[in-house]
mmCIF file of C-alpha atoms in Angstrom:
data_model
loop_
_atom_site.group_PDB
_atom_site.id
_atom_site.type_symbol
_atom_site.label_atom_id
_atom_site.label_comp_id
_atom_site.label_asym_id
_atom_site.label_seq_id
_atom_site.Cartn_x
_atom_site.Cartn_y
_atom_site.Cartn_z
ATOM 1 C CA UNK Z 294 10.922 -2.854 42.653
ATOM 2 C CA UNK Z 295 12.355 -4.058 39.333
ATOM 3 C CA UNK Z 296 15.072 -6.017 41.124
ATOM 4 C CA UNK Z 297 12.467 -7.663 43.386
ATOM 5 C CA UNK Z 298 10.372 -8.728 40.391
ATOM 6 C CA UNK Z 299 13.445 -10.075 38.620
ATOM 7 C CA UNK Z 300 14.446 -11.984 41.759
ATOM 8 C CA UNK Z 301 10.994 -13.493 42.085
ATOM 9 C CA UNK Z 302 11.042 -14.641 38.466
ATOM 10 C CA UNK Z 303 14.488 -16.155 38.853
ATOM 11 C CA UNK Z 304 13.419 -17.929 42.021
ATOM 12 C CA UNK Z 305 10.431 -19.363 40.156
ATOM 13 C CA UNK Z 306 12.654 -20.610 37.340
ATOM 14 C CA UNK Z 307 15.574 -21.887 39.410
ATOM 15 C CA UNK Z 308 14.184 -24.104 42.158
ATOM 16 C CA UNK Z 309 17.031 -26.616 42.267
ATOM 17 C CA UNK Z 310 20.759 -26.575 41.607
ATOM 18 C CA UNK Z 311 20.155 -28.640 38.492
ATOM 19 C CA UNK Z 312 18.096 -25.761 37.112
ATOM 20 C CA UNK Z 313 21.313 -23.805 36.633
ATOM 21 C CA UNK Z 314 21.745 -25.803 33.446
ATOM 22 C CA UNK Z 315 18.747 -23.890 32.078
ATOM 23 C CA UNK Z 316 20.570 -20.558 32.231
ATOM 24 C CA UNK Z 317 22.140 -20.769 28.717
ATOM 25 C CA UNK Z 318 18.755 -21.660 27.202
ATOM 26 C CA UNK Z 319 17.022 -18.861 29.109
ATOM 27 C CA UNK Z 320 19.697 -16.405 28.058
ATOM 28 C CA UNK Z 321 19.290 -17.473 24.436
ATOM 29 C CA UNK Z 322 15.505 -17.086 24.630
ATOM 30 C CA UNK Z 323 15.660 -13.598 26.141
ATOM 31 C CA UNK Z 324 18.328 -12.588 23.626
ATOM 32 C CA UNK Z 325 16.044 -13.734 20.811
ATOM 33 C CA UNK Z 326 13.100 -11.782 22.231
ATOM 34 C CA UNK Z 327 15.265 -8.695 22.628
ATOM 35 C CA UNK Z 328 16.413 -8.990 19.014
ATOM 36 C CA UNK Z 329 12.800 -9.246 17.847
ATOM 37 C CA UNK Z 330 11.822 -6.148 19.823
ATOM 38 C CA UNK Z 331 14.853 -4.242 18.529
ATOM 39 C CA UNK Z 332 13.937 -5.207 14.967
ATOM 40 C CA UNK Z 333 10.379 -3.955 15.423
ATOM 41 C CA UNK Z 334 11.633 -0.702 16.913
ATOM 42 C CA UNK Z 335 14.047 -0.162 14.030
ATOM 43 C CA UNK Z 336 11.296 -0.870 11.512
ATOM 44 C CA UNK Z 337 8.904 1.528 13.227
ATOM 45 C CA UNK Z 338 11.569 4.210 13.491
ATOM 46 C CA UNK Z 339 12.420 3.835 9.807
ATOM 47 C CA UNK Z 340 8.776 4.187 8.781
ATOM 48 C CA UNK Z 341 8.262 7.255 10.961
ATOM 49 C CA UNK Z 342 11.444 8.793 9.585
ATOM 50 C CA UNK Z 343 10.244 8.246 6.013
ATOM 51 C CA UNK Z 344 6.880 9.821 6.812
ATOM 52 C CA UNK Z 345 8.568 12.795 8.474
ATOM 53 C CA UNK Z 346 10.960 13.286 5.568
ATOM 54 C CA UNK Z 347 8.106 13.085 3.059
ATOM 55 C CA UNK Z 348 6.190 15.682 5.053
ATOM 56 C CA UNK Z 349 9.197 17.995 5.200
ATOM 57 C CA UNK Z 350 9.726 17.655 1.442
ATOM 58 C CA UNK Z 351 6.049 18.459 0.883
ATOM 59 C CA UNK Z 352 6.266 21.572 3.059
ATOM 60 C CA UNK Z 353 9.433 22.691 1.285
ATOM 61 C CA UNK Z 354 7.859 22.220 -2.143
ATOM 62 C CA UNK Z 355 4.769 24.125 -1.043
ATOM 63 C CA UNK Z 356 6.818 27.018 0.298
ATOM 64 C CA UNK Z 357 8.825 27.125 -2.921
ATOM 65 C CA UNK Z 358 5.646 27.217 -5.012
ATOM 66 C CA UNK Z 359 4.132 29.991 -2.898
ATOM 67 C CA UNK Z 360 7.335 32.015 -3.142
ATOM 68 C CA UNK Z 361 7.409 31.627 -6.933
ATOM 69 C CA UNK Z 362 3.806 32.831 -7.159
ATOM 70 C CA UNK Z 363 4.636 35.855 -5.015
ATOM 71 C CA UNK Z 364 7.661 36.706 -7.157
ATOM 72 C CA UNK Z 365 5.720 36.374 -10.405
ATOM 73 C CA UNK Z 366 2.899 38.571 -9.125
ATOM 74 C CA UNK Z 367 5.396 41.210 -8.025
ATOM 75 C CA UNK Z 368 6.909 41.144 -11.514
ATOM 76 C CA UNK Z 369 3.465 41.576 -13.048
ATOM 77 C CA UNK Z 370 2.718 44.462 -10.698
ATOM 78 C CA UNK Z 371 5.989 46.133 -11.631
ATOM 79 C CA UNK Z 372 5.346 45.716 -15.361
ATOM 80 C CA UNK Z 373 1.848 47.113 -14.929
ATOM 81 C CA UNK Z 374 3.150 50.187 -13.124
ATOM 82 C CA UNK Z 375 5.774 50.757 -15.814
ATOM 83 C CA UNK Z 376 3.192 50.324 -18.577
ATOM 84 C CA UNK Z 377 0.947 52.969 -17.014
ATOM 85 C CA UNK Z 378 3.745 55.514 -17.176
ATOM 86 C CA UNK Z 379 4.537 54.617 -20.795
ATOM 87 C CA UNK Z 380 0.987 55.052 -22.118
ATOM 88 C CA UNK Z 381 -0.093 58.683 -22.359
ATOM 89 C CA UNK Z 382 -3.863 58.214 -22.064
ATOM 90 C CA UNK Z 383 -3.751 55.193 -19.785
ATOM 91 C CA UNK Z 384 -6.335 56.503 -17.230
ATOM 92 C CA UNK Z 385 -8.934 56.993 -19.985
ATOM 93 C CA UNK Z 386 -8.103 53.658 -21.587
ATOM 94 C CA UNK Z 387 -8.317 51.936 -18.218
ATOM 95 C CA UNK Z 388 -11.716 53.540 -17.521
ATOM 96 C CA UNK Z 389 -13.103 52.412 -20.891
ATOM 97 C CA UNK Z 390 -11.695 48.930 -20.345
ATOM 98 C CA UNK Z 391 -13.244 48.703 -16.881
ATOM 99 C CA UNK Z 392 -16.594 49.873 -18.254
ATOM 100 C CA UNK Z 393 -16.437 47.204 -20.945
ATOM 101 C CA UNK Z 394 -15.648 44.525 -18.362
ATOM 102 C CA UNK Z 395 -18.589 45.665 -16.261
ATOM 103 C CA UNK Z 396 -20.948 45.445 -19.230
ATOM 104 C CA UNK Z 397 -19.608 41.979 -20.049
ATOM 105 C CA UNK Z 398 -20.085 40.834 -16.455
ATOM 106 C CA UNK Z 399 -23.657 42.154 -16.384
ATOM 107 C CA UNK Z 400 -24.453 40.458 -19.694
ATOM 108 C CA UNK Z 401 -22.998 37.177 -18.441
ATOM 109 C CA UNK Z 402 -25.031 37.430 -15.242
ATOM 110 C CA UNK Z 403 -28.226 38.158 -17.201
ATOM 111 C CA UNK Z 404 -27.607 35.218 -19.525
ATOM 112 C CA UNK Z 405 -26.923 32.904 -16.586
ATOM 113 C CA UNK Z 406 -30.143 33.963 -14.881
ATOM 114 C CA UNK Z 407 -32.129 33.325 -18.058
ATOM 115 C CA UNK Z 408 -30.586 29.893 -18.575
ATOM 116 C CA UNK Z 409 -30.399 28.916 -14.914
ATOM 117 C CA UNK Z 410 -33.727 27.105 -14.691
ATOM 118 C CA UNK Z 411 -33.048 25.102 -17.844
ATOM 119 C CA UNK Z 412 -29.575 24.062 -16.703
ATOM 120 C CA UNK Z 413 -30.792 23.206 -13.215
ATOM 121 C CA UNK Z 414 -33.543 21.020 -14.681
ATOM 122 C CA UNK Z 415 -30.926 19.231 -16.769
ATOM 123 C CA UNK Z 416 -28.743 18.585 -13.740
ATOM 124 C CA UNK Z 417 -31.690 17.298 -11.723
ATOM 125 C CA UNK Z 418 -32.451 14.911 -14.568
ATOM 126 C CA UNK Z 419 -28.877 13.581 -14.494
ATOM 127 C CA UNK Z 420 -29.008 13.125 -10.730
ATOM 128 C CA UNK Z 421 -32.343 11.329 -10.962
ATOM 129 C CA UNK Z 422 -30.849 8.976 -13.553
ATOM 130 C CA UNK Z 423 -28.008 8.124 -11.188
ATOM 131 C CA UNK Z 424 -30.435 7.707 -8.289
ATOM 132 C CA UNK Z 425 -32.111 4.967 -10.317
ATOM 133 C CA UNK Z 426 -28.766 3.346 -11.157
ATOM 134 C CA UNK Z 427 -26.595 3.780 -8.062
ATOM 135 C CA UNK Z 428 -24.391 0.831 -9.006
ATOM 136 C CA UNK Z 429 -23.008 2.599 -12.083
ATOM 137 C CA UNK Z 430 -23.775 6.346 -11.779
ATOM 138 C CA UNK Z 431 -22.914 6.955 -15.422
ATOM 139 C CA UNK Z 432 -23.172 10.751 -15.076
ATOM 140 C CA UNK Z 433 -20.682 11.079 -12.220
ATOM 141 C CA UNK Z 434 -17.871 12.454 -14.378
ATOM 142 C CA UNK Z 435 -20.113 15.121 -15.987
ATOM 143 C CA UNK Z 436 -21.331 16.604 -12.720
ATOM 144 C CA UNK Z 437 -18.120 18.326 -11.713
ATOM 145 C CA UNK Z 438 -18.140 20.590 -14.783
ATOM 146 C CA UNK Z 439 -21.792 21.476 -14.317
ATOM 147 C CA UNK Z 440 -21.541 22.012 -10.573
ATOM 148 C CA UNK Z 441 -18.803 24.580 -10.994
ATOM 149 C CA UNK Z 442 -21.654 26.895 -12.076
ATOM 150 C CA UNK Z 443 -24.505 25.432 -10.047
ATOM 151 C CA UNK Z 444 -23.459 25.654 -6.421
ATOM 152 C CA UNK Z 445 -26.991 25.081 -5.168
ATOM 153 C CA UNK Z 446 -26.813 21.410 -6.175
ATOM 154 C CA UNK Z 447 -23.416 20.642 -4.648
ATOM 155 C CA UNK Z 448 -24.968 18.951 -1.612
ATOM 156 C CA UNK Z 449 -26.748 16.496 -3.873
ATOM 157 C CA UNK Z 450 -23.528 15.877 -5.753
ATOM 158 C CA UNK Z 451 -21.666 15.299 -2.476
ATOM 159 C CA UNK Z 452 -24.291 12.761 -1.469
ATOM 160 C CA UNK Z 453 -23.632 10.755 -4.623
ATOM 161 C CA UNK Z 454 -19.877 10.922 -4.069
ATOM 162 C CA UNK Z 455 -20.442 9.719 -0.508
ATOM 163 C CA UNK Z 456 -22.578 6.781 -1.634
ATOM 164 C CA UNK Z 457 -19.894 5.574 -4.018
ATOM 165 C CA UNK Z 458 -17.117 6.062 -1.444
ATOM 166 C CA UNK Z 459 -19.029 4.230 1.295
ATOM 167 C CA UNK Z 460 -19.672 1.253 -0.996
ATOM 168 C CA UNK Z 461 -16.369 1.343 -2.875
ATOM 169 C CA UNK Z 462 -15.232 -2.114 -1.744
ATOM 170 C CA UNK Z 463 -18.458 -3.637 -3.047
ATOM 171 C CA UNK Z 464 -18.055 -1.703 -6.308
ATOM 172 C CA UNK Z 465 -14.550 -3.162 -6.711
ATOM 173 C CA UNK Z 466 -15.705 -6.694 -5.883
ATOM 174 C CA UNK Z 467 -18.456 -6.398 -8.493
ATOM 175 C CA UNK Z 468 -15.821 -5.440 -11.063
ATOM 176 C CA UNK Z 469 -17.256 -1.999 -11.802
ATOM 177 C CA UNK Z 470 -13.859 -0.496 -12.656
ATOM 178 C CA UNK Z 471 -15.379 2.368 -14.639
ATOM 179 C CA UNK Z 472 -17.143 3.797 -11.586
ATOM 180 C CA UNK Z 473 -13.989 3.476 -9.468
ATOM 181 C CA UNK Z 474 -11.951 5.364 -12.070
ATOM 182 C CA UNK Z 475 -14.569 8.107 -12.434
ATOM 183 C CA UNK Z 476 -14.670 8.592 -8.679
ATOM 184 C CA UNK Z 477 -10.868 8.811 -8.550
ATOM 185 C CA UNK Z 478 -10.823 11.331 -11.420
ATOM 186 C CA UNK Z 479 -13.334 13.602 -9.675
ATOM 187 C CA UNK Z 480 -11.551 13.447 -6.306
ATOM 188 C CA UNK Z 481 -8.110 13.974 -7.854
ATOM 189 C CA UNK Z 482 -9.350 16.971 -9.865
ATOM 190 C CA UNK Z 483 -10.887 18.530 -6.757
ATOM 191 C CA UNK Z 484 -7.729 17.766 -4.782
ATOM 192 C CA UNK Z 485 -5.653 19.694 -7.336
ATOM 193 C CA UNK Z 486 -8.174 22.536 -7.255
ATOM 194 C CA UNK Z 487 -7.940 22.673 -3.451
ATOM 195 C CA UNK Z 488 -4.150 22.895 -3.640
ATOM 196 C CA UNK Z 489 -4.361 25.782 -6.111
ATOM 197 C CA UNK Z 490 -6.847 27.619 -3.908
ATOM 198 C CA UNK Z 491 -4.657 27.188 -0.823
ATOM 199 C CA UNK Z 492 -1.532 28.288 -2.699
ATOM 200 C CA UNK Z 493 -3.309 31.345 -4.090
ATOM 201 C CA UNK Z 494 -4.729 32.279 -0.697
ATOM 202 C CA UNK Z 495 -1.268 32.030 0.819
ATOM 203 C CA UNK Z 496 0.294 34.074 -1.970
ATOM 204 C CA UNK Z 497 -2.344 36.801 -1.732
ATOM 205 C CA UNK Z 498 -2.335 36.967 2.042
ATOM 206 C CA UNK Z 499 0.310 39.700 2.091
ATOM 207 C CA UNK Z 500 -0.644 41.257 -1.257
ATOM 208 C CA UNK Z 501 -4.285 42.268 -0.909
ATOM 209 C CA UNK Z 502 -3.866 45.468 -2.922
ATOM 210 C CA UNK Z 503 -2.253 43.564 -5.765
ATOM 211 C CA UNK Z 504 -5.045 40.994 -5.670
ATOM 212 C CA UNK Z 505 -7.635 43.745 -6.049
ATOM 213 C CA UNK Z 506 -5.842 45.141 -9.080
ATOM 214 C CA UNK Z 507 -5.591 41.732 -10.729
ATOM 215 C CA UNK Z 508 -9.022 40.405 -9.883
ATOM 216 C CA UNK Z 509 -9.096 38.135 -12.926
ATOM 217 C CA UNK Z 510 -6.253 36.117 -11.445
ATOM 218 C CA UNK Z 511 -8.324 35.310 -8.376
ATOM 219 C CA UNK Z 512 -11.459 34.282 -10.271
ATOM 220 C CA UNK Z 513 -12.622 30.708 -9.792
ATOM 221 C CA UNK Z 514 -12.904 28.611 -6.658
ATOM 222 C CA UNK Z 515 -12.663 30.712 -3.493
ATOM 223 C CA UNK Z 516 -12.618 27.881 -0.964
ATOM 224 C CA UNK Z 517 -11.559 24.256 -0.741
ATOM 225 C CA UNK Z 518 -14.101 21.452 -1.015
ATOM 226 C CA UNK Z 519 -12.089 18.741 0.706
ATOM 227 C CA UNK Z 520 -13.298 15.778 -1.357
ATOM 228 C CA UNK Z 521 -10.115 13.828 -0.606
ATOM 229 C CA UNK Z 522 -10.671 14.237 3.140
ATOM 230 C CA UNK Z 523 -14.340 13.285 2.755
ATOM 231 C CA UNK Z 524 -13.271 10.190 0.811
ATOM 232 C CA UNK Z 525 -10.939 9.095 3.621
ATOM 233 C CA UNK Z 526 -13.663 9.766 6.175
ATOM 234 C CA UNK Z 527 -16.061 7.568 4.186
ATOM 235 C CA UNK Z 528 -13.534 4.708 4.313
ATOM 236 C CA UNK Z 529 -13.303 5.073 8.081
ATOM 237 C CA UNK Z 530 -17.069 5.331 8.614
ATOM 238 C CA UNK Z 531 -17.718 2.209 6.532
ATOM 239 C CA UNK Z 532 -15.100 0.220 8.451
ATOM 240 C CA UNK Z 533 -16.473 1.473 11.781
ATOM 241 C CA UNK Z 534 -19.903 0.192 10.780
ATOM 242 C CA UNK Z 535 -18.483 -3.220 9.889
ATOM 243 C CA UNK Z 536 -16.611 -3.398 13.190
ATOM 244 C CA UNK Z 537 -19.778 -2.550 15.105
ATOM 245 C CA UNK Z 538 -21.568 -5.403 13.320
ATOM 246 C CA UNK Z 539 -18.661 -7.683 14.226
ATOM 247 C CA UNK Z 540 -18.983 -6.718 17.877
ATOM 248 C CA UNK Z 541 -22.715 -7.411 17.895
ATOM 249 C CA UNK Z 542 -22.165 -10.792 16.246
ATOM 250 C CA UNK Z 543 -19.515 -11.599 18.843
ATOM 251 C CA UNK Z 544 -21.820 -10.723 21.726
ATOM 252 C CA UNK Z 545 -24.446 -13.059 20.286
ATOM 253 C CA UNK Z 546 -22.024 -15.930 19.666
ATOM 254 C CA UNK Z 547 -18.344 -15.514 20.713
ATOM 255 C CA UNK Z 548 -17.339 -18.683 18.862
ATOM 256 C CA UNK Z 549 -18.012 -16.960 15.518
ATOM 257 C CA UNK Z 550 -15.552 -14.105 16.069
ATOM 258 C CA UNK Z 551 -13.082 -15.483 13.541
ATOM 259 C CA UNK Z 552 -15.748 -15.768 10.850
ATOM 260 C CA UNK Z 553 -17.167 -12.324 11.559
ATOM 261 C CA UNK Z 554 -13.700 -10.761 11.146
ATOM 262 C CA UNK Z 555 -13.085 -12.110 7.653
ATOM 263 C CA UNK Z 556 -14.380 -8.924 6.048
ATOM 264 C CA UNK Z 557 -11.329 -7.120 7.439
ATOM 265 C CA UNK Z 558 -8.870 -9.152 5.379
ATOM 266 C CA UNK Z 559 -11.195 -9.571 2.403
ATOM 267 C CA UNK Z 560 -11.561 -5.786 2.109
ATOM 268 C CA UNK Z 561 -7.802 -5.213 2.131
ATOM 269 C CA UNK Z 562 -7.319 -7.976 -0.420
ATOM 270 C CA UNK Z 563 -9.974 -6.363 -2.645
ATOM 271 C CA UNK Z 564 -8.145 -3.041 -2.364
ATOM 272 C CA UNK Z 565 -4.841 -4.661 -3.301
ATOM 273 C CA UNK Z 566 -6.174 -6.690 -6.206
ATOM 274 C CA UNK Z 567 -8.852 -4.418 -7.637
ATOM 275 C CA UNK Z 568 -8.367 -0.856 -6.428
ATOM 276 C CA UNK Z 569 -4.604 -0.236 -6.521
ATOM 277 C CA UNK Z 570 -4.384 -0.392 -10.362
ATOM 278 C CA UNK Z 571 -7.265 2.095 -10.710
ATOM 279 C CA UNK Z 572 -6.236 4.778 -8.219
ATOM 280 C CA UNK Z 573 -3.484 7.430 -8.520
ATOM 281 C CA UNK Z 574 -0.194 5.927 -7.324
ATOM 282 C CA UNK Z 575 0.559 8.944 -5.147
ATOM 283 C CA UNK Z 576 -2.475 8.099 -3.009
ATOM 284 C CA UNK Z 577 -0.859 4.801 -1.903
ATOM 285 C CA UNK Z 578 -4.387 3.514 -1.513
ATOM 286 C CA UNK Z 579 -3.475 0.101 -0.042
ATOM 287 C CA UNK Z 580 -1.304 1.716 2.627
ATOM 288 C CA UNK Z 581 -4.056 4.250 3.293
ATOM 289 C CA UNK Z 582 -6.673 1.547 3.801
ATOM 290 C CA UNK Z 583 -4.197 -0.494 5.852
ATOM 291 C CA UNK Z 584 -3.511 2.336 8.303
ATOM 292 C CA UNK Z 585 -7.199 3.128 8.780
ATOM 293 C CA UNK Z 586 -8.194 -0.520 9.184
ATOM 294 C CA UNK Z 587 -5.268 -1.351 11.472
ATOM 295 C CA UNK Z 588 -6.058 1.529 13.823
ATOM 296 C CA UNK Z 589 -9.751 0.652 13.956
ATOM 297 C CA UNK Z 590 -9.009 -3.033 14.566
ATOM 298 C CA UNK Z 591 -6.544 -2.125 17.311
ATOM 299 C CA UNK Z 592 -9.149 0.071 19.012
ATOM 300 C CA UNK Z 593 -11.774 -2.649 18.575
ATOM 301 C CA UNK Z 594 -9.688 -5.387 20.221
ATOM 302 C CA UNK Z 595 -8.553 -3.125 23.051
ATOM 303 C CA UNK Z 596 -12.158 -2.063 23.527
ATOM 304 C CA UNK Z 597 -13.232 -5.691 23.863
ATOM 305 C CA UNK Z 598 -10.693 -6.148 26.640
ATOM 306 C CA UNK Z 599 -11.954 -3.112 28.523
ATOM 307 C CA UNK Z 600 -15.623 -4.013 28.011
ATOM 308 C CA UNK Z 601 -16.895 -6.273 30.841
ATOM 309 C CA UNK Z 602 -19.436 -7.872 28.490
ATOM 310 C CA UNK Z 603 -16.889 -9.023 25.919
ATOM 311 C CA UNK Z 604 -14.254 -9.863 28.531
ATOM 312 C CA UNK Z 605 -16.740 -12.159 30.214
ATOM 313 C CA UNK Z 606 -17.560 -13.802 26.893
ATOM 314 C CA UNK Z 607 -13.911 -14.733 26.436
ATOM 315 C CA UNK Z 608 -13.687 -15.971 29.987
ATOM 316 C CA UNK Z 609 -10.824 -13.592 30.795
ATOM 317 C CA UNK Z 610 -10.057 -12.383 34.286
ATOM 318 C CA UNK Z 611 -8.664 -8.986 35.126
ATOM 319 C CA UNK Z 612 -5.327 -10.584 36.021
ATOM 320 C CA UNK Z 613 -5.237 -12.647 32.857
ATOM 321 C CA UNK Z 614 -6.383 -10.074 30.316
ATOM 322 C CA UNK Z 615 -3.017 -9.552 28.657
ATOM 323 C CA UNK Z 616 -2.301 -13.227 28.120
ATOM 324 C CA UNK Z 617 -5.850 -14.016 27.031
ATOM 325 C CA UNK Z 618 -5.936 -11.146 24.555
ATOM 326 C CA UNK Z 619 -2.613 -12.063 22.997
ATOM 327 C CA UNK Z 620 -3.469 -15.752 22.718
ATOM 328 C CA UNK Z 621 -6.921 -15.175 21.245
ATOM 329 C CA UNK Z 622 -5.681 -12.466 18.899
ATOM 330 C CA UNK Z 623 -2.957 -14.625 17.397
ATOM 331 C CA UNK Z 624 -5.213 -17.669 17.285
ATOM 332 C CA UNK Z 625 -7.707 -15.709 15.176
ATOM 333 C CA UNK Z 626 -5.140 -14.275 12.781
ATOM 334 C CA UNK Z 627 -3.155 -17.502 12.555
ATOM 335 C CA UNK Z 628 -6.214 -19.616 11.874
ATOM 336 C CA UNK Z 629 -7.440 -17.249 9.165
ATOM 337 C CA UNK Z 630 -4.015 -17.109 7.530
ATOM 338 C CA UNK Z 631 -3.711 -20.923 7.479
ATOM 339 C CA UNK Z 632 -7.175 -21.226 5.988
ATOM 340 C CA UNK Z 633 -6.313 -18.836 3.178
ATOM 341 C CA UNK Z 634 -3.007 -20.541 2.450
ATOM 342 C CA UNK Z 635 -4.830 -23.827 2.088
ATOM 343 C CA UNK Z 636 -7.256 -22.203 -0.338
ATOM 344 C CA UNK Z 637 -4.462 -20.574 -2.328
ATOM 345 C CA UNK Z 638 -5.365 -17.035 -1.257
ATOM 346 C CA UNK Z 639 -3.184 -14.164 -0.182
ATOM 347 C CA UNK Z 640 -4.227 -11.678 2.474
ATOM 348 C CA UNK Z 641 -2.079 -8.694 1.612
#
């Protein structure tokens, strides 16, 4: 079948003997296209290889950290066992010590119960202040410390984090760098906490008896909160909403598609210019936004091809979808790029 198609194409190109003179030019054109495809494949392969290598390094580092924790805990367990044999009255001393710890824990619990209402009222006041000033949320950085002891208000705290994350581009455009930094500090701190929890859970998985004997080591957060993942999800949800608005605008007036897509490039430019200097470098925030936006835009354009409503608006036919999509796609991007160059702007 491939040979038949190739023959048909050659017969279309070479109608007359004089057309044989076109062969060198055709060969050059196909060679150029092949080189371009090969270059793209090499670039894609290189990027995937880098991602894979980075992932493997991360796994190796994690395994090394977990192993070190296991070894250190085994050393502590060994020292503890040796110390018990060295101290004559260790059982009595241990009993008195445990009793003292129990009294301390009960006293701490009683004090927390007495002060709980007062502290909760204070936190509610801080949250109400930020509700009235959502553009700045001056108390955002203080919440994390308070919420470590007030789990009942975490949902409210998460809601505030979500609001900032969903409107982060607008926050950057408005120049509110302080709020961007505070959000990054909270998410980074929780990300580190999540890593410690996961490492500890992994280390204690095969040492449950040891964990029970050294309960103080396991105090603190018992589960991950996933703020980094929630942050990435907020980026995606916001972009999905913008794309849906773009689709609706296109259905109303297809000629305004180029204008309705400007937010896509403006957002990425805002990330590059205003967000990159404020976020942790290891997040690679521009690349993160780029991957999310690129995937959503790809799905959006492919979806328009498959949707009879949008396909009809472009005037495409089923047999001409590929050519129409490619032409329109590059016309949109090319026109927007030329417009920005004329205005002295840079997309990425």
